[in-house]
GROMACS .gro file of C-alpha atoms in nm:
model
  411
    1MET     CA    1   0.000   0.000   0.000
    2THR     CA    2   0.105   0.357  -0.048
    3THR     CA    3   0.107   0.631   0.204
    4ALA     CA    4  -0.016   0.959   0.066
    5THR     CA    5  -0.118   1.301   0.180
    6SER     CA    6  -0.298   1.571  -0.011
    7THR     CA    7  -0.182   1.893  -0.160
    8LYS     CA    8  -0.075   2.177   0.062
    9GLY     CA    9  -0.358   2.419   0.111
   10ALA     CA   10  -0.624   2.172   0.005
   11ILE     CA   11  -0.932   2.165   0.219
   12GLN     CA   12  -1.055   1.831   0.349
   13PRO     CA   13  -1.352   1.785   0.583
   14THR     CA   14  -1.310   1.621   0.917
   15ALA     CA   15  -1.469   1.282   0.960
   16GLN     CA   16  -1.746   1.405   1.191
   17SER     CA   17  -1.824   1.725   1.000
   18ASN     CA   18  -2.194   1.800   0.952
   19THR     CA   19  -2.365   1.936   0.643
   20THR     CA   20  -2.396   2.315   0.671
   21TYR     CA   21  -2.716   2.377   0.478
   22SER     CA   22  -2.728   2.753   0.532
   23ILE     CA   23  -2.392   2.795   0.357
   24LEU     CA   24  -2.495   2.557   0.078
   25PHE     CA   25  -2.815   2.748   0.007
   26ILE     CA   26  -2.637   3.084   0.009
   27ILE     CA   27  -2.359   2.967  -0.223
   28GLY     CA   28  -2.623   2.806  -0.448
   29LEU     CA   29  -2.810   3.137  -0.460
   30CYS     CA   30  -2.486   3.318  -0.544
   31HIS     CA   31  -2.427   3.065  -0.823
   32LEU     CA   32  -2.773   3.148  -0.958
   33LEU     CA   33  -2.695   3.521  -0.947
   34ASN     CA   34  -2.352   3.471  -1.109
   35ASP     CA   35  -2.482   3.256  -1.394
   36SER     CA   36  -2.783   3.480  -1.452
   37ILE     CA   37  -2.529   3.757  -1.514
   38GLN     CA   38  -2.349   3.532  -1.763
   39SER     CA   39  -2.678   3.450  -1.932
   40VAL     CA   40  -2.729   3.821  -1.999
   41ILE     CA   41  -2.464   3.805  -2.272
   42PRO     CA   42  -2.627   3.552  -2.510
   43ALA     CA   43  -2.966   3.700  -2.417
   44MET     CA   44  -2.838   4.037  -2.543
   45PHE     CA   45  -2.736   3.903  -2.885
   46PRO     CA   46  -3.056   4.014  -3.065
   47ILE     CA   47  -3.032   4.354  -2.892
   48LEU     CA   48  -2.663   4.404  -2.976
   49GLU     CA   49  -2.718   4.293  -3.333
   50LYS     CA   50  -2.962   4.582  -3.375
   51SER     CA   51  -2.809   4.851  -3.150
   52LEU     CA   52  -2.449   4.811  -3.271
   53GLY     CA   53  -2.508   4.646  -3.609
   54LEU     CA   54  -2.299   4.340  -3.520
   55THR     CA   55  -2.262   4.045  -3.755
   56PHE     CA   56  -2.334   3.686  -3.656
   57THR     CA   57  -1.960   3.622  -3.665
   58GLN     CA   58  -1.904   3.902  -3.412
   59LEU     CA   59  -2.183   3.767  -3.192
   60GLY     CA   60  -2.024   3.423  -3.208
   61LEU     CA   61  -1.688   3.571  -3.108
   62ILE     CA   62  -1.849   3.738  -2.805
   63GLY     CA   63  -1.990   3.406  -2.685
   64PHE     CA   64  -1.666   3.226  -2.762
   65CYS     CA   65  -1.464   3.487  -2.571
   66LEU     CA   66  -1.687   3.460  -2.264
   67ASN     CA   67  -1.682   3.082  -2.244
   68MET     CA   68  -1.317   3.034  -2.331
   69VAL     CA   69  -1.190   3.288  -2.075
   70SER     CA   70  -1.407   3.126  -1.811
   71SER     CA   71  -1.314   2.769  -1.904
   72VAL     CA   72  -0.939   2.822  -1.944
   73MET     CA   73  -0.899   3.024  -1.626
   74GLN     CA   74  -1.109   2.801  -1.399
   75PRO     CA   75  -0.854   2.518  -1.357
   76VAL     CA   76  -0.577   2.780  -1.326
   77VAL     CA   77  -0.760   2.953  -1.042
   78GLY     CA   78  -0.844   2.618  -0.885
   79TYR     CA   79  -0.481   2.499  -0.903
   80TYR     CA   80  -0.357   2.818  -0.736
   81THR     CA   81  -0.617   2.819  -0.460
   82ASP     CA   82  -0.552   2.450  -0.388
   83LYS     CA   83  -0.207   2.564  -0.285
   84LYS     CA   84  -0.315   2.889  -0.124
   85PRO     CA   85  -0.687   2.927  -0.047
   86ILE     CA   86  -0.815   3.283  -0.088
   87PRO     CA   87  -1.159   3.315   0.077
   88TYR     CA   88  -1.215   3.671  -0.043
   89ALA     CA   89  -1.154   3.575  -0.405
   90LEU     CA   90  -1.529   3.504  -0.426
   91PRO     CA   91  -1.656   3.861  -0.376
   92ILE     CA   92  -1.362   3.994  -0.580
   93GLY     CA   93  -1.470   3.772  -0.870
   94LEU     CA   94  -1.827   3.903  -0.859
   95MET     CA   95  -1.698   4.261  -0.849
   96SER     CA   96  -1.519   4.187  -1.176
   97SER     CA   97  -1.848   4.061  -1.322
   98MET     CA   98  -2.026   4.373  -1.194
   99LEU     CA   99  -1.778   4.595  -1.379
  100GLY     CA  100  -1.830   4.386  -1.692
  101VAL     CA  101  -2.209   4.422  -1.679
  102LEU     CA  102  -2.175   4.795  -1.625
  103GLY     CA  103  -1.954   4.809  -1.933
  104LEU     CA  104  -2.212   4.614  -2.136
  105ALA     CA  105  -2.484   4.866  -2.055
  106PHE     CA  106  -2.281   5.157  -2.194
  107ALA     CA  107  -2.056   4.987  -2.452
  108PRO     CA  108  -2.051   5.192  -2.775
  109SER     CA  109  -1.859   4.942  -2.991
  110PHE     CA  110  -1.772   4.578  -3.051
  111SER     CA  111  -1.428   4.618  -2.889
  112THR     CA  112  -1.573   4.755  -2.565
  113ILE     CA  113  -1.826   4.472  -2.562
  114LEU     CA  114  -1.537   4.223  -2.579
  115ILE     CA  115  -1.352   4.398  -2.294
  116SER     CA  116  -1.668   4.391  -2.080
  117VAL     CA  117  -1.716   4.021  -2.158
  118LEU     CA  118  -1.357   3.952  -2.050
  119PHE     CA  119  -1.432   4.098  -1.707
  120ILE     CA  120  -1.745   3.882  -1.675
  121GLY     CA  121  -1.558   3.571  -1.792
  122LEU     CA  122  -1.277   3.635  -1.544
  123GLY     CA  123  -1.526   3.685  -1.261
  124SER     CA  124  -1.694   3.357  -1.350
  125ALA     CA  125  -1.358   3.178  -1.365
  126ILE     CA  126  -1.278   3.294  -1.012
  127PHE     CA  127  -1.622   3.217  -0.874
  128HIS     CA  128  -1.680   2.861  -0.997
  129PRO     CA  129  -1.386   2.663  -0.852
  130GLU     CA  130  -1.397   2.855  -0.523
  131GLY     CA  131  -1.773   2.820  -0.501
  132SER     CA  132  -1.739   2.447  -0.558
  133ARG     CA  133  -1.476   2.433  -0.282
  134VAL     CA  134  -1.716   2.606  -0.041
  135ALA     CA  135  -1.983   2.348  -0.130
  136TYR     CA  136  -1.729   2.071  -0.063
  137MET     CA  137  -1.634   2.222   0.273
  138ALA     CA  138  -1.998   2.258   0.378
  139ALA     CA  139  -2.099   1.912   0.251
  140GLY     CA  140  -2.008   1.694   0.546
  141SER     CA  141  -2.082   1.339   0.437
  142ARG     CA  142  -2.339   1.443   0.172
  143ARG     CA  143  -2.110   1.556  -0.107
  144GLY     CA  144  -2.349   1.468  -0.388
  145LEU     CA  145  -2.636   1.665  -0.234
  146ALA     CA  146  -2.408   1.958  -0.155
  147GLN     CA  147  -2.273   1.980  -0.510
  148SER     CA  148  -2.628   1.950  -0.647
  149ILE     CA  149  -2.749   2.242  -0.436
  150TYR     CA  150  -2.455   2.446  -0.560
  151GLN     CA  151  -2.479   2.346  -0.927
  152VAL     CA  152  -2.857   2.376  -0.956
  153GLY     CA  153  -2.820   2.743  -0.877
  154GLY     CA  154  -2.600   2.785  -1.183
  155ASN     CA  155  -2.829   2.587  -1.411
  156SER     CA  156  -3.129   2.785  -1.287
  157GLY     CA  157  -2.945   3.108  -1.364
  158GLN     CA  158  -2.876   2.987  -1.717
  159ALA     CA  159  -3.241   2.889  -1.761
  160LEU     CA  160  -3.339   3.250  -1.695
  161ALA     CA  161  -3.196   3.365  -2.030
  162PRO     CA  162  -3.527   3.346  -2.225
  163LEU     CA  163  -3.705   3.538  -1.947
  164ILE     CA  164  -3.428   3.799  -1.929
  165THR     CA  165  -3.466   3.857  -2.302
  166ALA     CA  166  -3.844   3.880  -2.294
  167PHE     CA  167  -3.898   4.094  -1.982
  168ILE     CA  168  -3.585   4.309  -1.948
  169LEU     CA  169  -3.376   4.339  -2.263
  170VAL     CA  170  -3.653   4.362  -2.522
  171PRO     CA  171  -3.831   4.656  -2.354
  172LEU     CA  172  -3.516   4.830  -2.220
  173GLY     CA  173  -3.258   4.749  -2.486
  174GLN     CA  174  -2.883   4.738  -2.425
  175PHE     CA  175  -2.908   4.975  -2.127
  176GLY     CA  176  -3.127   4.715  -1.955
  177ALA     CA  177  -2.807   4.532  -1.860
  178ILE     CA  178  -2.755   4.802  -1.595
  179TRP     CA  179  -3.008   4.624  -1.372
  180PHE     CA  180  -2.769   4.333  -1.337
  181THR     CA  181  -2.514   4.549  -1.159
  182GLY     CA  182  -2.764   4.530  -0.873
  183VAL     CA  183  -2.773   4.151  -0.907
  184ALA     CA  184  -2.393   4.142  -0.891
  185GLY     CA  185  -2.389   4.379  -0.592
  186LEU     CA  186  -2.631   4.153  -0.404
  187ALA     CA  187  -2.410   3.854  -0.480
  188VAL     CA  188  -2.104   4.041  -0.351
  189LEU     CA  189  -2.279   4.103  -0.017
  190PHE     CA  190  -2.370   3.735   0.018
  191LEU     CA  191  -2.017   3.631  -0.078
  192LEU     CA  192  -1.862   3.858   0.184
  193TYR     CA  193  -2.056   3.654   0.440
  194ILE     CA  194  -1.943   3.329   0.274
  195ALA     CA  195  -1.581   3.449   0.267
  196ASN     CA  196  -1.592   3.521   0.639
  197TRP     CA  197  -1.726   3.169   0.707
  198TYR     CA  198  -1.464   3.027   0.469
  199SER     CA  199  -1.184   3.208   0.656
  200GLN     CA  200  -1.299   3.073   0.991
  201LYS     CA  201  -1.349   2.723   0.853
  202LEU     CA  202  -0.991   2.707   0.727
  203LYS     CA  203  -0.872   2.686   1.086
  204ALA     CA  204  -1.085   2.374   1.146
  205PHE     CA  205  -0.954   2.182   0.848
  206GLN     CA  206  -0.630   1.991   0.817
  207THR     CA  207  -0.348   2.106   0.591
  208PHE     CA  208  -0.195   1.842   0.372
  209LYS     CA  209   0.124   1.819   0.165
  210LYS     CA  210   0.170   1.679  -0.185
  211SER     CA  211   0.122   1.308  -0.233
  212THR     CA  212   0.431   1.101  -0.151
  213VAL     CA  213   0.480   0.730  -0.203
  214THR     CA  214   0.678   0.466  -0.019
  215GLN     CA  215   0.679   0.199  -0.291
  216THR     CA  216   0.763   0.220  -0.657
  217LYS     CA  217   0.526  -0.005  -0.853
  218GLU     CA  218   0.176   0.045  -0.713
  219PRO     CA  219   0.184   0.427  -0.729
  220PHE     CA  220   0.251   0.417  -1.102
  221ARG     CA  221  -0.031   0.171  -1.155
  222LEU     CA  222  -0.256   0.392  -0.948
  223GLN     CA  223  -0.156   0.703  -1.138
  224ALA     CA  224  -0.223   0.527  -1.469
  225ASN     CA  225  -0.571   0.426  -1.353
  226VAL     CA  226  -0.646   0.781  -1.237
  227LYS     CA  227  -0.532   0.926  -1.570
  228LYS     CA  228  -0.747   0.675  -1.756
  229ALA     CA  229  -1.050   0.769  -1.544
  230ILE     CA  230  -0.986   1.141  -1.600
  231PHE     CA  231  -0.969   1.080  -1.975
  232ILE     CA  232  -1.305   0.900  -1.964
  233ILE     CA  233  -1.458   1.185  -1.763
  234ILE     CA  234  -1.334   1.434  -2.024
  235LEU     CA  235  -1.502   1.231  -2.300
  236LEU     CA  236  -1.827   1.220  -2.101
  237ILE     CA  237  -1.815   1.597  -2.049
  238PHE     CA  238  -1.751   1.641  -2.422
  239ALA     CA  239  -2.055   1.428  -2.512
  240ARG     CA  240  -2.287   1.604  -2.267
  241SER     CA  241  -2.163   1.957  -2.342
  242TRP     CA  242  -2.186   1.924  -2.719
  243TYR     CA  243  -2.535   1.777  -2.698
  244VAL     CA  244  -2.652   2.048  -2.460
  245SER     CA  245  -2.490   2.308  -2.687
  246ALA     CA  246  -2.677   2.167  -2.986
  247ILE     CA  247  -3.011   2.192  -2.806
  248GLY     CA  248  -2.941   2.523  -2.634
  249ASN     CA  249  -2.811   2.706  -2.940
  250PHE     CA  250  -2.986   2.549  -3.238
  251TYR     CA  251  -3.295   2.348  -3.142
  252ALA     CA  252  -3.513   2.660  -3.150
  253PHE     CA  253  -3.417   2.705  -3.518
  254TYR     CA  254  -3.485   2.335  -3.578
  255ALA     CA  255  -3.830   2.360  -3.417
  256ILE     CA  256  -3.914   2.670  -3.624
  257GLU     CA  257  -3.810   2.493  -3.944
  258LYS     CA  258  -3.963   2.151  -3.876
  259TYR     CA  259  -4.279   2.242  -3.682
  260GLU     CA  260  -4.340   2.587  -3.836
  261LEU     CA  261  -4.337   2.760  -3.498
  262SER     CA  262  -4.289   3.127  -3.417
  263ILE     CA  263  -3.977   3.252  -3.237
  264SER     CA  264  -4.174   3.290  -2.913
  265GLN     CA  265  -4.317   2.938  -2.941
  266SER     CA  266  -3.973   2.790  -3.007
  267GLN     CA  267  -3.842   2.942  -2.682
  268LEU     CA  268  -4.076   2.714  -2.488
  269TYR     CA  269  -3.874   2.413  -2.606
  270LEU     CA  270  -3.547   2.567  -2.492
  271PHE     CA  271  -3.693   2.682  -2.160
  272THR     CA  272  -3.837   2.335  -2.092
  273PHE     CA  273  -3.504   2.167  -2.162
  274LEU     CA  274  -3.311   2.410  -1.939
  275VAL     CA  275  -3.556   2.401  -1.647
  276MET     CA  276  -3.574   2.022  -1.647
  277GLY     CA  277  -3.194   2.017  -1.671
  278ALA     CA  278  -3.178   2.227  -1.355
  279ILE     CA  279  -3.413   1.984  -1.180
  280GLY     CA  280  -3.200   1.693  -1.299
  281THR     CA  281  -2.888   1.862  -1.165
  282PHE     CA  282  -3.050   1.890  -0.824
  283ILE     CA  283  -3.182   1.535  -0.791
  284GLY     CA  284  -2.869   1.370  -0.930
  285GLY     CA  285  -2.654   1.444  -0.625
  286PRO     CA  286  -2.881   1.293  -0.357
  287LEU     CA  287  -2.937   0.986  -0.577
  288ALA     CA  288  -2.560   0.950  -0.616
  289ASP     CA  289  -2.517   0.969  -0.237
  290ARG     CA  290  -2.756   0.676  -0.208
  291PHE     CA  291  -2.680   0.461  -0.513
  292GLY     CA  292  -2.323   0.559  -0.597
  293LYS     CA  293  -2.166   0.824  -0.818
  294ARG     CA  294  -2.047   0.586  -1.090
  295ASN     CA  295  -2.389   0.419  -1.104
  296MET     CA  296  -2.559   0.756  -1.137
  297ILE     CA  297  -2.330   0.864  -1.421
  298ILE     CA  298  -2.396   0.537  -1.607
  299PHE     CA  299  -2.773   0.567  -1.555
  300SER     CA  300  -2.779   0.932  -1.668
  301PHE     CA  301  -2.630   0.860  -2.009
  302SER     CA  302  -2.784   0.519  -2.071
  303ALA     CA  303  -3.138   0.637  -1.990
  304ALA     CA  304  -3.106   0.952  -2.201
  305THR     CA  305  -2.958   0.785  -2.511
  306PRO     CA  306  -3.274   0.619  -2.654
  307LEU     CA  307  -3.463   0.944  -2.604
  308THR     CA  308  -3.203   1.153  -2.788
  309LEU     CA  309  -3.210   0.904  -3.075
  310MET     CA  310  -3.590   0.937  -3.098
  311LEU     CA  311  -3.604   1.318  -3.073
  312PRO     CA  312  -3.533   1.412  -3.438
  313PHE     CA  313  -3.810   1.183  -3.567
  314VAL     CA  314  -4.113   1.276  -3.352
  315GLY     CA  315  -4.384   1.543  -3.370
  316ASN     CA  316  -4.389   1.876  -3.191
  317ILE     CA  317  -4.582   1.764  -2.882
  318LEU     CA  318  -4.379   1.449  -2.820
  319SER     CA  319  -4.056   1.639  -2.886
  320LEU     CA  320  -4.140   1.877  -2.599
  321ILE     CA  321  -4.192   1.579  -2.367
  322LEU     CA  322  -3.870   1.415  -2.484
  323LEU     CA  323  -3.673   1.737  -2.433
  324ALA     CA  324  -3.799   1.756  -2.077
  325LEU     CA  325  -3.694   1.397  -2.004
  326ILE     CA  326  -3.358   1.434  -2.180
  327GLY     CA  327  -3.278   1.748  -1.983
  328LEU     CA  328  -3.376   1.576  -1.658
  329LEU     CA  329  -3.176   1.259  -1.724
  330LEU     CA  330  -2.868   1.393  -1.898
  331MET     CA  331  -2.805   1.675  -1.651
  332SER     CA  332  -2.857   1.448  -1.350
  333SER     CA  333  -2.491   1.349  -1.389
  334PHE     CA  334  -2.356   1.706  -1.400
  335SER     CA  335  -2.291   1.767  -1.029
  336VAL     CA  336  -2.211   1.398  -0.979
  337THR     CA  337  -1.927   1.419  -1.231
  338VAL     CA  338  -1.774   1.708  -1.036
  339VAL     CA  339  -1.784   1.518  -0.706
  340TYR     CA  340  -1.649   1.202  -0.872
  341ALA     CA  341  -1.354   1.400  -1.012
  342GLN     CA  342  -1.289   1.563  -0.673
  343GLU     CA  343  -1.270   1.222  -0.505
  344LEU     CA  344  -1.066   1.078  -0.791
  345VAL     CA  345  -0.786   1.326  -0.714
  346PRO     CA  346  -0.819   1.408  -0.342
  347GLY     CA  347  -0.653   1.727  -0.229
  348LYS     CA  348  -0.712   1.894  -0.566
  349ILE     CA  349  -1.065   2.018  -0.504
  350GLY     CA  350  -1.025   2.350  -0.686
  351THR     CA  351  -0.827   2.205  -0.974
  352MET     CA  352  -1.072   1.923  -1.044
  353SER     CA  353  -1.375   2.150  -0.999
  354GLY     CA  354  -1.221   2.402  -1.237
  355LEU     CA  355  -1.130   2.128  -1.482
  356THR     CA  356  -1.472   1.961  -1.494
  357VAL     CA  357  -1.691   2.273  -1.484
  358GLY     CA  358  -1.448   2.483  -1.689
  359LEU     CA  359  -1.419   2.206  -1.945
  360ALA     CA  360  -1.797   2.200  -1.975
  361PHE     CA  361  -1.793   2.573  -2.055
  362GLY     CA  362  -1.506   2.533  -2.300
  363MET     CA  363  -1.654   2.231  -2.474
  364GLY     CA  364  -1.984   2.417  -2.504
  365ALA     CA  365  -1.809   2.715  -2.663
  366ILE     CA  366  -1.620   2.500  -2.912
  367GLY     CA  367  -1.933   2.296  -2.974
  368SER     CA  368  -2.142   2.601  -3.061
  369VAL     CA  369  -1.888   2.705  -3.326
  370ALA     CA  370  -1.834   2.354  -3.464
  371LEU     CA  371  -2.203   2.265  -3.470
  372GLY     CA  372  -2.285   2.591  -3.642
  373GLY     CA  373  -2.035   2.500  -3.911
  374LEU     CA  374  -2.184   2.153  -3.948
  375ILE     CA  375  -2.532   2.303  -3.984
  376ASP     CA  376  -2.405   2.535  -4.258
  377LEU     CA  377  -2.252   2.235  -4.438
  378PHE     CA  378  -2.511   1.962  -4.388
  379GLY     CA  379  -2.828   2.135  -4.267
  380LEU     CA  380  -3.020   2.142  -3.938
  381THR     CA  381  -3.193   1.806  -3.968
  382THR     CA  382  -2.881   1.607  -4.055
  383THR     CA  383  -2.682   1.772  -3.777
  384MET     CA  384  -2.952   1.712  -3.516
  385ILE     CA  385  -2.968   1.346  -3.613
  386ALA     CA  386  -2.588   1.320  -3.589
  387VAL     CA  387  -2.558   1.480  -3.243
  388ALA     CA  388  -2.827   1.243  -3.112
  389ILE     CA  389  -2.564   0.968  -3.092
  390LEU     CA  390  -2.332   1.167  -2.862
  391PRO     CA  391  -2.482   1.031  -2.536
  392LEU     CA  392  -2.381   0.683  -2.657
  393LEU     CA  393  -2.032   0.776  -2.538
  394GLY     CA  394  -2.178   0.736  -2.191
  395THR     CA  395  -2.111   0.363  -2.221
  396LEU     CA  396  -1.748   0.453  -2.142
  397ALA     CA  397  -1.862   0.521  -1.785
  398LEU     CA  398  -1.870   0.145  -1.738
  399ARG     CA  399  -1.488   0.161  -1.742
  400LEU     CA  400  -1.473   0.409  -1.454
  401PRO     CA  401  -1.348   0.283  -1.114
  402THR     CA  402  -1.625   0.203  -0.869
  403ASP     CA  403  -1.696   0.422  -0.568
  404THR     CA  404  -1.550   0.149  -0.347
  405MET     CA  405  -1.229   0.156  -0.547
  406LEU     CA  406  -1.209   0.535  -0.513
  407GLY     CA  407  -1.239   0.493  -0.139
  408LYS     CA  408  -0.949   0.245  -0.136
  409TRP     CA  409  -0.733   0.481  -0.344
  410GLN     CA  410  -0.785   0.758  -0.089
  411GLN     CA  411  -0.662   0.545   0.202
   0.00000   0.00000   0.00000
């Protein structure tokens, strides 16, 4: 057996720690506020296209810039804070987002829009791995539930995009973004409270050093197995993110073309998928606590796959029902994947949170560009049929180590 300790600065809960629900609900609410701010950007696309005369290419670059800054910086922030936790990074991150939203409201040109988006992306990159660490610290023995409470806030914030467009940006225009400086300010106040709790909690948690080994063969086998599991997780995130990107960015156009719906009617399909995805995110964690994280990941993909394969071939009513079920099932593994990755590499909570969540953002950004290109080449129907097979990659989850094996690796 090997003897190992975790990374210096990593936060690990004590064995008898209880679940701190008040902190979980506050950080979940802050996640909702943070991601609702992010959702302002794609929600503003129709407004910016008219107010600044932007092209679709420029709009695509705005979305790409937001997601790539957030995704690339998340594991970087997580890696640094694993070594040196910074409790007050959370409110600082939201202050960056607040400045970005303020810039959006007054931006006179494409270049200033991009600068504003950079501030929002950076704020998101700081918030997500540290927010996930807070959820981990407050989880006690219920890590799946804790991560679900945290992640469902983010998914709920993203689901608000159609409502933000309809009730704020359409009547108020670009200047309507100014209202979200208040949302960011509220989040900063909540996060100051969280940061104070975080600072006090650091004193109650052990400090660990980097993993060291006493034998030569088993550690290398263990490292190889961990790397293999991480590679599988990356493929699963790719499959889920690209499918969600296809639905989130292009299914409304598909519904308009196939079912002859109006723009407003098509938004119902997107809203249904996103809301049910948020519900799936929430219920996945508690189910994983009871039935196992690996089992939940396998179930999420295997149950969603036949429904995604059916979706391109059904009528408008049944497609709405299928979208609801797909969102519920496919997103039920979202928070579970984060917790699984955290336990796969103990002591690297921020790094693994940043990697899994940041990768989801990055894959979604790349997917939106790539899928748009495929639609231009092959058409909406062909592309939607093709992406329906992506959840089949979920069969790779059968090769993941069991929860029992993860527990042995951590000993």
